PDB file of C-alpha atoms in Angstrom:
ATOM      1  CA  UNK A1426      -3.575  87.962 111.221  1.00 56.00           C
ATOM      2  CA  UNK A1427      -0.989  90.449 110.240  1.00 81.00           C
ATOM      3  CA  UNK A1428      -0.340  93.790 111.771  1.00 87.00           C
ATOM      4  CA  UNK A1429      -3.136  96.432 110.956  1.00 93.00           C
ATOM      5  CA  UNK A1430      -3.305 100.377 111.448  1.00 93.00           C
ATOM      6  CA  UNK A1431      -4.552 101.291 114.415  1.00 92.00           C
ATOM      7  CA  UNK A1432      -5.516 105.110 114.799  1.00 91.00           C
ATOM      8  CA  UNK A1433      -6.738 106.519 118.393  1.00 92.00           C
ATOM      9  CA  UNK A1434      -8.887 109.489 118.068  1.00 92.00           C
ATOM     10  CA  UNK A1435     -10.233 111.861 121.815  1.00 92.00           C
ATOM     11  CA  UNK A1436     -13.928 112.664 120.647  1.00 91.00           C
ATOM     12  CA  UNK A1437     -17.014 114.569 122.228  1.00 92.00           C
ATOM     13  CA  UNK A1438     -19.893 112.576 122.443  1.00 92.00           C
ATOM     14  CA  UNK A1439     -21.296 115.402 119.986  1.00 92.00           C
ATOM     15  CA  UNK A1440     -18.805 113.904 117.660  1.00 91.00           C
ATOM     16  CA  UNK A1441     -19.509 110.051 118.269  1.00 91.00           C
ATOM     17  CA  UNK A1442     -22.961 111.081 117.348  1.00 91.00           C
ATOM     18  CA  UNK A1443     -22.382 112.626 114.251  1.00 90.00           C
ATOM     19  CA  UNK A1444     -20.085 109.810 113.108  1.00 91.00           C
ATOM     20  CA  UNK A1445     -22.624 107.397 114.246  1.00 90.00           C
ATOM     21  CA  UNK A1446     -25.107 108.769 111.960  1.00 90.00           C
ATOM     22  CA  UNK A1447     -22.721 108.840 109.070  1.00 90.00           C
ATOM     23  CA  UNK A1448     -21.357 105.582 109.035  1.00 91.00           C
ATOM     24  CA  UNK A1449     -24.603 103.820 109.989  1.00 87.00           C
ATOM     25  CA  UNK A1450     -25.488 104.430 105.997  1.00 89.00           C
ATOM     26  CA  UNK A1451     -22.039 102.741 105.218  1.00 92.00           C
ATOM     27  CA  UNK A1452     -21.052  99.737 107.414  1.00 93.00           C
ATOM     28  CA  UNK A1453     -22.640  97.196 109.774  1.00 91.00           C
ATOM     29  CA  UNK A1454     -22.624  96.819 113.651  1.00 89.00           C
ATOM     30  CA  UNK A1455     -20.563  94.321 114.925  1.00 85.00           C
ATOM     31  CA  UNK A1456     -22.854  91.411 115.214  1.00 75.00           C
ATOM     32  CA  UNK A1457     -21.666  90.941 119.071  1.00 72.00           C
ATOM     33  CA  UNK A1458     -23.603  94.115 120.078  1.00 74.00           C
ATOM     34  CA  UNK A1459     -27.003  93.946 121.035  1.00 72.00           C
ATOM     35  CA  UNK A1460     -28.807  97.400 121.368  1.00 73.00           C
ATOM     36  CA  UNK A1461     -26.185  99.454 119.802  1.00 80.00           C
ATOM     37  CA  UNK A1462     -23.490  98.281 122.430  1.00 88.00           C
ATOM     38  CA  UNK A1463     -21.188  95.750 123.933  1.00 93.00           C
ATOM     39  CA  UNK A1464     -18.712  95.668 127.740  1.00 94.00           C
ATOM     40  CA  UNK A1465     -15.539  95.344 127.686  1.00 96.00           C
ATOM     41  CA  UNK A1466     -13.286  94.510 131.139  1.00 97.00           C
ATOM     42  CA  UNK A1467      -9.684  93.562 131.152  1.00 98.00           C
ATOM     43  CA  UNK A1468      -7.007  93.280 133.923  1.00 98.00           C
ATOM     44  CA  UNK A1469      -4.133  94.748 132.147  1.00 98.00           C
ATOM     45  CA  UNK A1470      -0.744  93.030 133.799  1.00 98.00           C
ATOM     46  CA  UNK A1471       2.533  95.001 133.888  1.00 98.00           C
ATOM     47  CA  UNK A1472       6.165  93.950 134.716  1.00 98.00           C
ATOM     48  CA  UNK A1473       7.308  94.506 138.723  1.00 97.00           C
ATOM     49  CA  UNK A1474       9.094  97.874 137.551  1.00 97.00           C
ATOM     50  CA  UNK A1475       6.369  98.769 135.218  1.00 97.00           C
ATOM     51  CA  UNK A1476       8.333  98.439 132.328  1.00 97.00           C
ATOM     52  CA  UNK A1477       5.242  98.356 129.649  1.00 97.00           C
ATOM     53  CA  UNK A1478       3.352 101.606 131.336  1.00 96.00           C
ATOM     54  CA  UNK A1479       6.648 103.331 130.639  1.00 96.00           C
ATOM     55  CA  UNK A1480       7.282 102.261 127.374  1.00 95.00           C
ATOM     56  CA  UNK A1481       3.934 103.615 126.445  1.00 93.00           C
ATOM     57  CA  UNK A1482       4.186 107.037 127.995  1.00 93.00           C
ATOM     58  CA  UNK A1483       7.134 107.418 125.918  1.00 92.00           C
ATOM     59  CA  UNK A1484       5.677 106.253 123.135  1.00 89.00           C
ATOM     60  CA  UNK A1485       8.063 103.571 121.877  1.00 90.00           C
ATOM     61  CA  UNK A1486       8.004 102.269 118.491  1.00 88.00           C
ATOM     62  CA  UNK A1487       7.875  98.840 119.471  1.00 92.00           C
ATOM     63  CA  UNK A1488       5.929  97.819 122.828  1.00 94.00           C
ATOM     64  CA  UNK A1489       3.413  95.069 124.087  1.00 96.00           C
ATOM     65  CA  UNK A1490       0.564  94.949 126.151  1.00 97.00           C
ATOM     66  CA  UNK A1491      -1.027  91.604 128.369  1.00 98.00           C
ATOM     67  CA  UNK A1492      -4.396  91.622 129.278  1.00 98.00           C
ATOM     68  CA  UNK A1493      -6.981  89.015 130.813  1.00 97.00           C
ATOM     69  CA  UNK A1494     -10.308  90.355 128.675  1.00 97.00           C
ATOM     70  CA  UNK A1495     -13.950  89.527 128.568  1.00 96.00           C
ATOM     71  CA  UNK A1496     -17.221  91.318 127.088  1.00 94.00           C
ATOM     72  CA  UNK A1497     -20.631  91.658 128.853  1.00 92.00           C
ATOM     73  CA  UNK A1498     -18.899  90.671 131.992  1.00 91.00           C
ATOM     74  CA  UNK A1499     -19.572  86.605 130.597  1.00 93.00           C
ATOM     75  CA  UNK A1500     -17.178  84.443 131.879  1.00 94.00           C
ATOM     76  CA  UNK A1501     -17.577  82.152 129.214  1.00 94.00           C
ATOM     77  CA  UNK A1502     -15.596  84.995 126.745  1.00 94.00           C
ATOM     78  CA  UNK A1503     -12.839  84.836 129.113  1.00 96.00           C
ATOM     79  CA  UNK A1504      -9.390  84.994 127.424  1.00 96.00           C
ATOM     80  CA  UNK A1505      -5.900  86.018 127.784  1.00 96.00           C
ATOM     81  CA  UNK A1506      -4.719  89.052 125.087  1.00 97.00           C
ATOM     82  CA  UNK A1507      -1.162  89.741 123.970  1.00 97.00           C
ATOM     83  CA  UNK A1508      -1.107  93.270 121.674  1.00 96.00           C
ATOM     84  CA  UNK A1509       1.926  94.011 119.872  1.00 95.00           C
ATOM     85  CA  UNK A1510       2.253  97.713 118.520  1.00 92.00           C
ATOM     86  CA  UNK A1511       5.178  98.055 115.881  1.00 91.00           C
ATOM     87  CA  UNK A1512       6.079 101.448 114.384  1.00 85.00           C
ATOM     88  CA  UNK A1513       2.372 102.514 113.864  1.00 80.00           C
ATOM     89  CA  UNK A1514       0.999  98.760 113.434  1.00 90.00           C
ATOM     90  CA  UNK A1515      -1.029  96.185 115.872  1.00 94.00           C
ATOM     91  CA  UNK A1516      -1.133  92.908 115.727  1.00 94.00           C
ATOM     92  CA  UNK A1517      -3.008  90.569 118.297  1.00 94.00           C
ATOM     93  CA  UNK A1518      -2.954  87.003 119.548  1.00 95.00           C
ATOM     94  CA  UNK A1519      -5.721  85.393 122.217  1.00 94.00           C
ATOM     95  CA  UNK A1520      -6.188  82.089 123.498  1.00 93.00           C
ATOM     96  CA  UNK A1521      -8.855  81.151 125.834  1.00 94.00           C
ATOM     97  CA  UNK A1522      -8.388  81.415 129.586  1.00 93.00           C
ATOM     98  CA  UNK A1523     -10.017  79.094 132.069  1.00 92.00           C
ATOM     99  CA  UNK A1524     -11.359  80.643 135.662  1.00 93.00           C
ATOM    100  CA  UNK A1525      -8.634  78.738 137.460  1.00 91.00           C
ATOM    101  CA  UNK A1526      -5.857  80.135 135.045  1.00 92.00           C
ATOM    102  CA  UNK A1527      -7.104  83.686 135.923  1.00 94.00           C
ATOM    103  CA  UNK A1528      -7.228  83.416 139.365  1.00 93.00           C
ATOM    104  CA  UNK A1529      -3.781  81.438 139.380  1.00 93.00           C
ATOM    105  CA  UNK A1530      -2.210  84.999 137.271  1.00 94.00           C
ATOM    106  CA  UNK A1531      -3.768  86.783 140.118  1.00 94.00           C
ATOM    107  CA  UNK A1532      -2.131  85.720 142.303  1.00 94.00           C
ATOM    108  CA  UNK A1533       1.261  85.028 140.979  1.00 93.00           C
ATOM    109  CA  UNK A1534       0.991  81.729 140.194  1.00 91.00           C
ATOM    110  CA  UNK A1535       1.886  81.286 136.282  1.00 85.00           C
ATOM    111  CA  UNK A1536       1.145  77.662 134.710  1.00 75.00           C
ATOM    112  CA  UNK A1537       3.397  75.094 135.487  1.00 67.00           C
ATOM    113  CA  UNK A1538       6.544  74.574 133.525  1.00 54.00           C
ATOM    114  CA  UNK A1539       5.994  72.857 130.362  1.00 56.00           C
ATOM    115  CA  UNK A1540       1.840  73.516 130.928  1.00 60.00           C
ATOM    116  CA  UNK A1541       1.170  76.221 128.868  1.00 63.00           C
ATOM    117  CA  UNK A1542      -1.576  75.577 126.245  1.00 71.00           C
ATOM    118  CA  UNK A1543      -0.896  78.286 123.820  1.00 85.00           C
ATOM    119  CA  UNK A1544       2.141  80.562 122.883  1.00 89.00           C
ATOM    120  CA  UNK A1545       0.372  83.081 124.442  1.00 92.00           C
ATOM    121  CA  UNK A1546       0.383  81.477 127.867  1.00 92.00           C
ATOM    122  CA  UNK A1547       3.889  80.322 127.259  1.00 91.00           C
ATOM    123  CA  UNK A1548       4.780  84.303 126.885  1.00 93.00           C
ATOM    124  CA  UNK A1549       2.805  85.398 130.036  1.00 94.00           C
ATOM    125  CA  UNK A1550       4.581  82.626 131.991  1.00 92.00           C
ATOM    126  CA  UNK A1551       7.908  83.454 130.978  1.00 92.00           C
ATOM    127  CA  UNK A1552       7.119  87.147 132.235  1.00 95.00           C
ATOM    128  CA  UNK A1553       5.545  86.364 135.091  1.00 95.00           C
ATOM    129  CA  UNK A1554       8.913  84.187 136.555  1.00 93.00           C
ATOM    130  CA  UNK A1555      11.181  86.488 135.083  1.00 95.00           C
ATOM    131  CA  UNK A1556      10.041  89.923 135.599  1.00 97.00           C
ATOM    132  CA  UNK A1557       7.049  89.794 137.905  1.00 96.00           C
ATOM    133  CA  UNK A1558       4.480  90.106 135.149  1.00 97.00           C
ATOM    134  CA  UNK A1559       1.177  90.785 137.504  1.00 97.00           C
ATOM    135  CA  UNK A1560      -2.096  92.933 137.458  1.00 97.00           C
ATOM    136  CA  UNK A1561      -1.783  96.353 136.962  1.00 97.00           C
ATOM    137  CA  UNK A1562      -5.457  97.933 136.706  1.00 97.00           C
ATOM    138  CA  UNK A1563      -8.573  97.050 135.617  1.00 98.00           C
ATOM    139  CA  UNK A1564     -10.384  99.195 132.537  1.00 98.00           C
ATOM    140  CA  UNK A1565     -13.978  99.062 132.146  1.00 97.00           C
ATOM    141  CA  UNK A1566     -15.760 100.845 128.757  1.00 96.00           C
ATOM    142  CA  UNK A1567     -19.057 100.171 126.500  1.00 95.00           C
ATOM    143  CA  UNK A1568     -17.945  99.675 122.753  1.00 95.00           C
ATOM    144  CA  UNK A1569     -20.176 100.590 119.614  1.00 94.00           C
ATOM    145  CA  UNK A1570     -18.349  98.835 116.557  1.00 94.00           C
ATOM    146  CA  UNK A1571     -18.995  99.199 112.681  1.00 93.00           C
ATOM    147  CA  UNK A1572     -17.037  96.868 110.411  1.00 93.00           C
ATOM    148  CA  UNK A1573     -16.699  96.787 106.536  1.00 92.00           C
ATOM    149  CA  UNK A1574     -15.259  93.674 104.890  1.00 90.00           C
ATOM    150  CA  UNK A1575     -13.156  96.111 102.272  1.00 90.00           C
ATOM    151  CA  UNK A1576      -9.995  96.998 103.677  1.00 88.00           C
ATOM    152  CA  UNK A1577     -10.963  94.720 106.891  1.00 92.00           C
ATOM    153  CA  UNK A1578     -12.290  98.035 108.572  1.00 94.00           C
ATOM    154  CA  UNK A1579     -13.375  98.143 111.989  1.00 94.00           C
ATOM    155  CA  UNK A1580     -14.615 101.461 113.517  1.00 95.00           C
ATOM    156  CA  UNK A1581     -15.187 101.479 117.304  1.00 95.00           C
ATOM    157  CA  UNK A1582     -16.275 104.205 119.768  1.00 95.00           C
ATOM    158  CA  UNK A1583     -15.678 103.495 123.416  1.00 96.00           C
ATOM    159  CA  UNK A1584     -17.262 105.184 125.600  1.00 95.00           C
ATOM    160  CA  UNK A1585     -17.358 105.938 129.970  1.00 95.00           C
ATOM    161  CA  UNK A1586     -14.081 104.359 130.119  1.00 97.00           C
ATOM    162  CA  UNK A1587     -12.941 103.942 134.024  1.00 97.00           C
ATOM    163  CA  UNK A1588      -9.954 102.126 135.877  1.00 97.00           C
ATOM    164  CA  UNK A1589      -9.758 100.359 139.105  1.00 97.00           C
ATOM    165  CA  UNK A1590      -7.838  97.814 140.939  1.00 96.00           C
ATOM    166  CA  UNK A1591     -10.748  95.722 142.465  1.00 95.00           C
ATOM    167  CA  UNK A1592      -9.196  92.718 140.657  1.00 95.00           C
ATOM    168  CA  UNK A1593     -11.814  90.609 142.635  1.00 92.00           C
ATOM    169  CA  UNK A1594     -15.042  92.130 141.360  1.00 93.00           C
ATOM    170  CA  UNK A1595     -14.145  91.716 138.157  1.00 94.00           C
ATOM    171  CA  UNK A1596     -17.217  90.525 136.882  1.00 93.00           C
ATOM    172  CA  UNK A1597     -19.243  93.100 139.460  1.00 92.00           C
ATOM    173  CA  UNK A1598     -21.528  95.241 137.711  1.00 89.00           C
ATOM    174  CA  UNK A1599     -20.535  97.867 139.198  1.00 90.00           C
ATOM    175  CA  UNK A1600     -17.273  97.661 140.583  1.00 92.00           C
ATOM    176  CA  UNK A1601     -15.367 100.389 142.448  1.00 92.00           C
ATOM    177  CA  UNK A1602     -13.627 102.657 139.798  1.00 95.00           C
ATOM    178  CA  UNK A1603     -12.644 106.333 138.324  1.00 95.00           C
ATOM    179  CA  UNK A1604     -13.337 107.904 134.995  1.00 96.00           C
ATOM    180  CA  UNK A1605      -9.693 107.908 132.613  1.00 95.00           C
ATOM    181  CA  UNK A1606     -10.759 111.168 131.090  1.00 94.00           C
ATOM    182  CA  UNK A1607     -12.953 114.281 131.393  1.00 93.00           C
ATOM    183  CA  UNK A1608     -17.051 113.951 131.355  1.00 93.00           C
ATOM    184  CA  UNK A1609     -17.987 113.848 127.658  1.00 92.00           C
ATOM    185  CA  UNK A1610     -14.928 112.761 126.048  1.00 93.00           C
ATOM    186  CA  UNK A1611     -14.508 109.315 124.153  1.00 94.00           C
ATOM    187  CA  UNK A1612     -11.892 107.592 122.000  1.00 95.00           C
ATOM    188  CA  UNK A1613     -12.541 106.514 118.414  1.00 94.00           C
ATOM    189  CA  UNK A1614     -10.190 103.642 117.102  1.00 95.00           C
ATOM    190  CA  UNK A1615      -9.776 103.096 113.314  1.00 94.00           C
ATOM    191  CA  UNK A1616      -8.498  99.842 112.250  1.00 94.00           C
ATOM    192  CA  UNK A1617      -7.662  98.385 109.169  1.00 94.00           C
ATOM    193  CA  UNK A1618      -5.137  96.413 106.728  1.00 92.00           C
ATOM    194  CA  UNK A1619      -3.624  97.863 103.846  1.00 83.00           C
ATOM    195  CA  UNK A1620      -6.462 100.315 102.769  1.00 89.00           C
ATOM    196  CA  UNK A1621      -9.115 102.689 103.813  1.00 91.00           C
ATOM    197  CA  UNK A1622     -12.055 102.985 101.505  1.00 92.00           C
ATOM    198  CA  UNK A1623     -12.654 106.708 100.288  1.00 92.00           C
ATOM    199  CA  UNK A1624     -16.302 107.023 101.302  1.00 91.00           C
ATOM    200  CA  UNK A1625     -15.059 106.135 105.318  1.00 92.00           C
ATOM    201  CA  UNK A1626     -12.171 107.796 104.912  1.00 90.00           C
ATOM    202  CA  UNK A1627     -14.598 110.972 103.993  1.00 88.00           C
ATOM    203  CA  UNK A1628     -17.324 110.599 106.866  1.00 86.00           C
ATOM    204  CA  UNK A1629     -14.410 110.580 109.621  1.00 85.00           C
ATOM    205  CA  UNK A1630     -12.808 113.707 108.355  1.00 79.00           C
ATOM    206  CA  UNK A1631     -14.461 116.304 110.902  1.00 62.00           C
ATOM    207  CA  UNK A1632     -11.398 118.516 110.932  1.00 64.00           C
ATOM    208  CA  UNK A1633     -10.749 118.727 114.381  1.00 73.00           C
ATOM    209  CA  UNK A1634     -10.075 115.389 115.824  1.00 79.00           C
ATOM    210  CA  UNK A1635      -7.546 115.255 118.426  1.00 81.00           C
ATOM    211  CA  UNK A1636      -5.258 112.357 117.532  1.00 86.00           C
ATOM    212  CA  UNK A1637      -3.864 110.249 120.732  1.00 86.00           C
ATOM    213  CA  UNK A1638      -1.077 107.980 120.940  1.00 83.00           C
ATOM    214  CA  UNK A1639      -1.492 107.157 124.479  1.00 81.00           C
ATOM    215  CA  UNK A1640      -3.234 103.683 125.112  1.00 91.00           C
ATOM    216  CA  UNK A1641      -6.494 103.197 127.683  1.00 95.00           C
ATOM    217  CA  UNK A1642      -4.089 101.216 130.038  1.00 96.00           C
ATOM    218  CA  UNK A1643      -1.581 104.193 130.417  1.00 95.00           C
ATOM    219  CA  UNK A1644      -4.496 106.628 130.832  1.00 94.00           C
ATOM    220  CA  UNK A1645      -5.887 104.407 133.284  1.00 96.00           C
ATOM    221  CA  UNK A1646      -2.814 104.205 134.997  1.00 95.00           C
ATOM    222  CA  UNK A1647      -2.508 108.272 135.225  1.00 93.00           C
ATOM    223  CA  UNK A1648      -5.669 108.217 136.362  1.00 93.00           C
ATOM    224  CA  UNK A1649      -5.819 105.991 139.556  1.00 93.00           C
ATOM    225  CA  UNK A1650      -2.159 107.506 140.472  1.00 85.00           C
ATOM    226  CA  UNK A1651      -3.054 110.710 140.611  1.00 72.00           C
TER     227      UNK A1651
END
């Protein structure tokens, strides 16, 4: 996969719902959603100095995130997530992640040397031994997704997005956490390759959307040390 534009969007729900309607008439659901939406949990990990929160709240060109990720709270989608931002683009690699692997990154044990499975791993180890890669926060949303094979599009509204650090209950239904921002308001992500089609590019012109740079792990982090 090569890097795609990635566009963050703060939305009322009064907005979701009008873009909902919209692009219901032009692209499909994401076939992993069942009843118009899908979980999403991940344990975002961060350096001993917090090196990667930083880099985001200054808004660096060129930054990374790690995350240990899985959807409807099924261990069975359990993976580890490297995301690369690069002057506007995102690009991600995944590999799987075992249950032992996870609990092993929580706490502080990386694979053994020579033992990682994946590049990914191999990256997360390397971090974890040299800079104290570890958990940072756990962020918790519900995703609606519309896709559209031109231009590789993929429209998703998150919604009641919270952080915690109950690393333990992280496949809890309801596990102890705080709201990242303000009752009613969302992010939209756009994503695609080299093109947006005209007719999407139409329905999400509203006029008044409040472009964000700031990722859900930063605001997350704001949140829970405030």
């Amino acid at each position: 996969m090569d890097y795609r534009v990635e566009k963050k969007y703060l939305c009322t729900e009064a907005q979701l719902r009008i873009l909902e309607q919209r692009l219901a008439c032009l692209m499909k659901p994401d076939t992993h959603q069942s009843g118009g939406r899908y979980s999403i949990r991940s344990i975002y990990l961060d350096t001993l100095d917090d090196r990667l929160y930083y880099e985001s709240e200054a808004g660096l060109a060129q930054r990374s995130k790690y995350r240990i990720r899985t959807y409807n709270n099924d261990p069975a989608t359990l993976h580890m997530e490297i995301k690369a931002k690069r002057d506007g683009y995102c690009r991600k690699w995944q590999c799987p992640l075992t249950e032992e692997e996870r609990n092993g990154i929580l706490h502080g044990r990386p694979p053994m040397a020579g033992m990682a499975k994946s590049t990914v791993m191999a990256r997360v180890c390397r971090l974890m031994l040299t800079e104290g890669l570890r958990p940072a926060a756990v962020i918790s949303y519900e995703r609606t997704a519309y896709v559209e094979r031109a231009g590789n599009v993929r429209i998703t509204f998150d919604r009641n997005i919270t952080a915690g650090r109950d690393f333990g209950a992280f496949y809890a239904e309801h596990p102890a956490a705080r709201p990242i921002l303000p009752t009613g308001q969302h992010i939209l992500e756009v994503k695609y390759d080299e093109f947006l089609p005209a007719p999407i590019a139409q329905v999400l012109e509203l006029g008044n959307l409040q472009q964000t740079t700031f990722s859900k792990y930063y605001l997350g982090r704001k949140a829970l040390d405030y």
